[in-house]
Amino acid sequence: MTDFSHLPYRPCAGVMLVNRDGRVFVGQRLDSKLEAWQMPQGGIDPGEAPLDAAYRELWEETGVAREHVELVAEAPDELSYDLPDDLIGTVWKGKWRGQRQRWFLFRFLGQNDDVNIQTAEPEFRAWRWVEPSELPELIVPFKRDLYRQILDIFADALGRAEKA
């Protein structure tokens, strides 16, 4: 078995986008054969602030513009996950062993027509709104604990986002 502990974690920003009904945006990845749905997320560029990366990734992956969201909460700490050993070396050109992520909860102020996954570089083949409790079962198994942590961190804020 190869030891990947020397590899760093990829810096990343993640977005939990919640609509007026308290449901969360998930997209089905284009590059996966699995029936896996995830929230928007992606790498933080060198020198880029995590919140700016979250807005950028949201736009790049969902077509949702900054004016259609409102920041509700930010996770106080980075969360991380490790890739399964069989994916290390194939994902991200083998440079990372997983991701360390800053998560943000945004309230979606727009209409469904404001979502457009046919972006310049599409990442999702389909999208939908789901109940927050469904998230851990929809994501790939190696990210389930991470999604449970996100739900715990944003539990109070999700309640506030729904009522607004």
PDB file of C-alpha atoms in Angstrom:
ATOM      1  CA  MET A   1       0.000   0.000   0.000  1.00  0.00           C
ATOM      2  CA  THR A   2       1.327   3.419  -0.949  1.00  0.00           C
ATOM      3  CA  ASP A   3       1.589   6.136   1.694  1.00  0.00           C
ATOM      4  CA  PHE A   4       0.063   9.406   0.484  1.00  0.00           C
ATOM      5  CA  SER A   5       0.403  11.298   3.767  1.00  0.00           C
ATOM      6  CA  HIS A   6       3.148  13.498   2.264  1.00  0.00           C
ATOM      7  CA  LEU A   7       0.730  14.993  -0.256  1.00  0.00           C
ATOM      8  CA  PRO A   8      -0.974  18.282   0.676  1.00  0.00           C
ATOM      9  CA  TYR A   9      -4.690  19.021   0.675  1.00  0.00           C
ATOM     10  CA  ARG A  10      -6.139  21.112  -2.157  1.00  0.00           C
ATOM     11  CA  PRO A  11      -7.553  24.435  -0.889  1.00  0.00           C
ATOM     12  CA  CYS A  12     -11.199  24.662  -1.838  1.00  0.00           C
ATOM     13  CA  ALA A  13     -14.406  26.626  -1.256  1.00  0.00           C
ATOM     14  CA  GLY A  14     -17.834  25.017  -1.026  1.00  0.00           C
ATOM     15  CA  VAL A  15     -21.341  26.478  -1.265  1.00  0.00           C
ATOM     16  CA  MET A  16     -24.540  25.287   0.344  1.00  0.00           C
ATOM     17  CA  LEU A  17     -27.185  27.153  -1.659  1.00  0.00           C
ATOM     18  CA  VAL A  18     -30.605  27.072   0.017  1.00  0.00           C
ATOM     19  CA  ASN A  19     -33.824  28.233  -1.636  1.00  0.00           C
ATOM     20  CA  ARG A  20     -36.936  29.817  -0.100  1.00  0.00           C
ATOM     21  CA  ASP A  21     -38.336  26.357   0.695  1.00  0.00           C
ATOM     22  CA  GLY A  22     -35.248  25.388   2.698  1.00  0.00           C
ATOM     23  CA  ARG A  23     -34.069  22.985   0.017  1.00  0.00           C
ATOM     24  CA  VAL A  24     -30.439  22.746  -1.088  1.00  0.00           C
ATOM     25  CA  PHE A  25     -29.011  22.851  -4.619  1.00  0.00           C
ATOM     26  CA  VAL A  26     -27.211  19.718  -5.794  1.00  0.00           C
ATOM     27  CA  GLY A  27     -25.737  18.954  -9.183  1.00  0.00           C
ATOM     28  CA  GLN A  28     -24.941  15.616 -10.766  1.00  0.00           C
ATOM     29  CA  ARG A  29     -21.325  15.619 -11.897  1.00  0.00           C
ATOM     30  CA  LEU A  30     -20.577  15.253 -15.591  1.00  0.00           C
ATOM     31  CA  ASP A  31     -17.268  13.455 -14.991  1.00  0.00           C
ATOM     32  CA  SER A  32     -18.618  10.691 -12.770  1.00  0.00           C
ATOM     33  CA  LYS A  33     -20.195   7.402 -13.732  1.00  0.00           C
ATOM     34  CA  LEU A  34     -21.670   7.203 -10.227  1.00  0.00           C
ATOM     35  CA  GLU A  35     -25.158   8.421  -9.347  1.00  0.00           C
ATOM     36  CA  ALA A  36     -23.541  11.121  -7.214  1.00  0.00           C
ATOM     37  CA  TRP A  37     -24.914  14.578  -6.520  1.00  0.00           C
ATOM     38  CA  GLN A  38     -22.958  17.331  -4.816  1.00  0.00           C
ATOM     39  CA  MET A  39     -23.075  20.953  -3.785  1.00  0.00           C
ATOM     40  CA  PRO A  40     -20.996  23.473  -5.784  1.00  0.00           C
ATOM     41  CA  GLN A  41     -17.350  23.555  -4.779  1.00  0.00           C
ATOM     42  CA  GLY A  42     -13.947  24.077  -6.278  1.00  0.00           C
ATOM     43  CA  GLY A  43     -10.374  25.188  -5.841  1.00  0.00           C
ATOM     44  CA  ILE A  44      -9.267  28.464  -4.331  1.00  0.00           C
ATOM     45  CA  ASP A  45      -6.835  30.239  -6.630  1.00  0.00           C
ATOM     46  CA  PRO A  46      -3.521  31.522  -5.197  1.00  0.00           C
ATOM     47  CA  GLY A  47      -4.157  34.871  -3.457  1.00  0.00           C
ATOM     48  CA  GLU A  48      -7.942  34.487  -3.716  1.00  0.00           C
ATOM     49  CA  ALA A  49     -10.082  34.922  -0.599  1.00  0.00           C
ATOM     50  CA  PRO A  50     -12.221  31.857   0.203  1.00  0.00           C
ATOM     51  CA  LEU A  51     -15.476  33.850   0.004  1.00  0.00           C
ATOM     52  CA  ASP A  52     -14.521  35.234  -3.402  1.00  0.00           C
ATOM     53  CA  ALA A  53     -13.726  31.682  -4.533  1.00  0.00           C
ATOM     54  CA  ALA A  54     -17.164  30.559  -3.319  1.00  0.00           C
ATOM     55  CA  TYR A  55     -18.914  33.257  -5.357  1.00  0.00           C
ATOM     56  CA  ARG A  56     -16.761  32.417  -8.404  1.00  0.00           C
ATOM     57  CA  GLU A  57     -17.321  28.672  -8.143  1.00  0.00           C
ATOM     58  CA  LEU A  58     -21.058  29.192  -7.703  1.00  0.00           C
ATOM     59  CA  TRP A  59     -21.113  31.243 -10.913  1.00  0.00           C
ATOM     60  CA  GLU A  60     -18.848  28.852 -12.833  1.00  0.00           C
ATOM     61  CA  GLU A  61     -20.829  25.742 -11.872  1.00  0.00           C
ATOM     62  CA  THR A  62     -24.440  26.961 -11.642  1.00  0.00           C
ATOM     63  CA  GLY A  63     -24.632  30.252 -13.529  1.00  0.00           C
ATOM     64  CA  VAL A  64     -26.022  31.842 -10.346  1.00  0.00           C
ATOM     65  CA  ALA A  65     -24.759  35.420 -10.129  1.00  0.00           C
ATOM     66  CA  ARG A  66     -23.620  37.067  -6.920  1.00  0.00           C
ATOM     67  CA  GLU A  67     -26.639  39.406  -6.876  1.00  0.00           C
ATOM     68  CA  HIS A  68     -28.933  36.353  -6.637  1.00  0.00           C
ATOM     69  CA  VAL A  69     -27.475  35.151  -3.330  1.00  0.00           C
ATOM     70  CA  GLU A  70     -27.032  36.423   0.190  1.00  0.00           C
ATOM     71  CA  LEU A  71     -24.392  35.140   2.596  1.00  0.00           C
ATOM     72  CA  VAL A  72     -26.103  33.586   5.632  1.00  0.00           C
ATOM     73  CA  ALA A  73     -23.230  31.790   7.389  1.00  0.00           C
ATOM     74  CA  GLU A  74     -19.639  30.677   7.066  1.00  0.00           C
ATOM     75  CA  ALA A  75     -18.160  27.555   8.621  1.00  0.00           C
ATOM     76  CA  PRO A  76     -15.722  28.716  11.319  1.00  0.00           C
ATOM     77  CA  ASP A  77     -13.037  26.189  10.397  1.00  0.00           C
ATOM     78  CA  GLU A  78     -11.786  24.356   7.359  1.00  0.00           C
ATOM     79  CA  LEU A  79     -13.120  20.853   6.821  1.00  0.00           C
ATOM     80  CA  SER A  80     -11.135  18.209   5.010  1.00  0.00           C
ATOM     81  CA  TYR A  81     -11.522  14.841   3.384  1.00  0.00           C
ATOM     82  CA  ASP A  82      -9.150  12.287   1.913  1.00  0.00           C
ATOM     83  CA  LEU A  83      -9.609  10.747  -1.493  1.00  0.00           C
ATOM     84  CA  PRO A  84      -9.795   6.952  -1.613  1.00  0.00           C
ATOM     85  CA  ASP A  85      -6.366   5.509  -2.419  1.00  0.00           C
ATOM     86  CA  ASP A  86      -7.482   4.386  -5.885  1.00  0.00           C
ATOM     87  CA  LEU A  87      -8.330   7.988  -6.846  1.00  0.00           C
ATOM     88  CA  ILE A  88      -5.118   9.578  -5.550  1.00  0.00           C
ATOM     89  CA  GLY A  89      -2.799   9.892  -8.505  1.00  0.00           C
ATOM     90  CA  THR A  90      -5.641  10.076 -11.024  1.00  0.00           C
ATOM     91  CA  VAL A  91      -7.578  13.089  -9.698  1.00  0.00           C
ATOM     92  CA  TRP A  92      -5.909  16.536  -9.861  1.00  0.00           C
ATOM     93  CA  LYS A  93      -2.832  15.012 -11.579  1.00  0.00           C
ATOM     94  CA  GLY A  94      -1.819  13.308  -8.337  1.00  0.00           C
ATOM     95  CA  LYS A  95      -0.857  16.574  -6.599  1.00  0.00           C
ATOM     96  CA  TRP A  96      -3.321  16.340  -3.677  1.00  0.00           C
ATOM     97  CA  ARG A  97      -4.482  13.677  -1.233  1.00  0.00           C
ATOM     98  CA  GLY A  98      -7.848  15.332  -0.699  1.00  0.00           C
ATOM     99  CA  GLN A  99      -9.308  18.748  -0.066  1.00  0.00           C
ATOM    100  CA  ARG A 100      -9.427  21.237   2.778  1.00  0.00           C
ATOM    101  CA  GLN A 101     -12.538  23.275   2.309  1.00  0.00           C
ATOM    102  CA  ARG A 102     -14.091  26.532   3.508  1.00  0.00           C
ATOM    103  CA  TRP A 103     -17.888  26.256   3.406  1.00  0.00           C
ATOM    104  CA  PHE A 104     -20.430  29.046   2.979  1.00  0.00           C
ATOM    105  CA  LEU A 105     -24.213  28.999   3.272  1.00  0.00           C
ATOM    106  CA  PHE A 106     -25.958  31.260   0.767  1.00  0.00           C
ATOM    107  CA  ARG A 107     -29.661  32.053   0.555  1.00  0.00           C
ATOM    108  CA  PHE A 108     -30.849  31.898  -3.067  1.00  0.00           C
ATOM    109  CA  LEU A 109     -32.781  35.072  -3.878  1.00  0.00           C
ATOM    110  CA  GLY A 110     -33.436  34.332  -7.531  1.00  0.00           C
ATOM    111  CA  GLN A 111     -35.804  32.127  -9.494  1.00  0.00           C
ATOM    112  CA  ASN A 112     -35.084  28.682 -10.905  1.00  0.00           C
ATOM    113  CA  ASP A 113     -34.550  30.367 -14.291  1.00  0.00           C
ATOM    114  CA  ASP A 114     -31.490  32.073 -12.765  1.00  0.00           C
ATOM    115  CA  VAL A 115     -29.788  28.673 -12.514  1.00  0.00           C
ATOM    116  CA  ASN A 116     -27.966  27.632 -15.684  1.00  0.00           C
ATOM    117  CA  ILE A 117     -25.614  24.663 -15.476  1.00  0.00           C
ATOM    118  CA  GLN A 118     -24.742  25.056 -19.182  1.00  0.00           C
ATOM    119  CA  THR A 119     -21.797  27.252 -18.227  1.00  0.00           C
ATOM    120  CA  ALA A 120     -18.544  27.923 -20.111  1.00  0.00           C
ATOM    121  CA  GLU A 121     -17.044  24.751 -18.598  1.00  0.00           C
ATOM    122  CA  PRO A 122     -19.985  22.649 -17.414  1.00  0.00           C
ATOM    123  CA  GLU A 123     -19.488  20.452 -14.353  1.00  0.00           C
ATOM    124  CA  PHE A 124     -23.036  19.177 -13.879  1.00  0.00           C
ATOM    125  CA  ARG A 125     -25.334  17.209 -16.203  1.00  0.00           C
ATOM    126  CA  ALA A 126     -28.442  17.814 -14.071  1.00  0.00           C
ATOM    127  CA  TRP A 127     -29.490  19.727 -10.965  1.00  0.00           C
ATOM    128  CA  ARG A 128     -32.293  19.764  -8.393  1.00  0.00           C
ATOM    129  CA  TRP A 129     -33.320  21.030  -4.979  1.00  0.00           C
ATOM    130  CA  VAL A 130     -33.229  18.469  -2.127  1.00  0.00           C
ATOM    131  CA  GLU A 131     -33.971  18.373   1.567  1.00  0.00           C
ATOM    132  CA  PRO A 132     -30.788  19.032   3.584  1.00  0.00           C
ATOM    133  CA  SER A 133     -31.154  15.656   5.331  1.00  0.00           C
ATOM    134  CA  GLU A 134     -30.805  13.898   1.947  1.00  0.00           C
ATOM    135  CA  LEU A 135     -27.334  15.317   1.256  1.00  0.00           C
ATOM    136  CA  PRO A 136     -25.169  12.606   2.879  1.00  0.00           C
ATOM    137  CA  GLU A 137     -26.888   9.840   0.910  1.00  0.00           C
ATOM    138  CA  LEU A 138     -26.548  11.664  -2.413  1.00  0.00           C
ATOM    139  CA  ILE A 139     -22.810  12.371  -2.245  1.00  0.00           C
ATOM    140  CA  VAL A 140     -20.043   9.892  -3.053  1.00  0.00           C
ATOM    141  CA  PRO A 141     -19.390   7.685   0.001  1.00  0.00           C
ATOM    142  CA  PHE A 142     -15.962   9.154   0.825  1.00  0.00           C
ATOM    143  CA  LYS A 143     -17.520  12.624   1.322  1.00  0.00           C
ATOM    144  CA  ARG A 144     -20.473  11.541   3.492  1.00  0.00           C
ATOM    145  CA  ASP A 145     -18.853  12.413   6.822  1.00  0.00           C
ATOM    146  CA  LEU A 146     -17.895  15.824   5.443  1.00  0.00           C
ATOM    147  CA  TYR A 147     -21.503  16.501   4.404  1.00  0.00           C
ATOM    148  CA  ARG A 148     -22.746  15.441   7.837  1.00  0.00           C
ATOM    149  CA  GLN A 149     -20.305  17.910   9.418  1.00  0.00           C
ATOM    150  CA  ILE A 150     -21.544  20.688   7.125  1.00  0.00           C
ATOM    151  CA  LEU A 151     -25.142  19.955   8.109  1.00  0.00           C
ATOM    152  CA  ASP A 152     -24.203  20.088  11.805  1.00  0.00           C
ATOM    153  CA  ILE A 153     -22.306  23.354  11.385  1.00  0.00           C
ATOM    154  CA  PHE A 154     -25.114  25.045   9.422  1.00  0.00           C
ATOM    155  CA  ALA A 155     -28.068  23.533  11.340  1.00  0.00           C
ATOM    156  CA  ASP A 156     -29.095  26.780  13.072  1.00  0.00           C
ATOM    157  CA  ALA A 157     -28.370  28.940  10.019  1.00  0.00           C
ATOM    158  CA  LEU A 158     -30.435  26.620   7.786  1.00  0.00           C
ATOM    159  CA  GLY A 159     -33.420  27.301  10.022  1.00  0.00           C
ATOM    160  CA  ARG A 160     -32.820  31.046   9.698  1.00  0.00           C
ATOM    161  CA  ALA A 161     -32.400  30.822   5.918  1.00  0.00           C
ATOM    162  CA  GLU A 162     -35.743  29.018   5.584  1.00  0.00           C
ATOM    163  CA  LYS A 163     -37.682  31.616   7.552  1.00  0.00           C
ATOM    164  CA  ALA A 164     -36.330  34.622   5.713  1.00  0.00           C
TER     165      ALA A 164
END
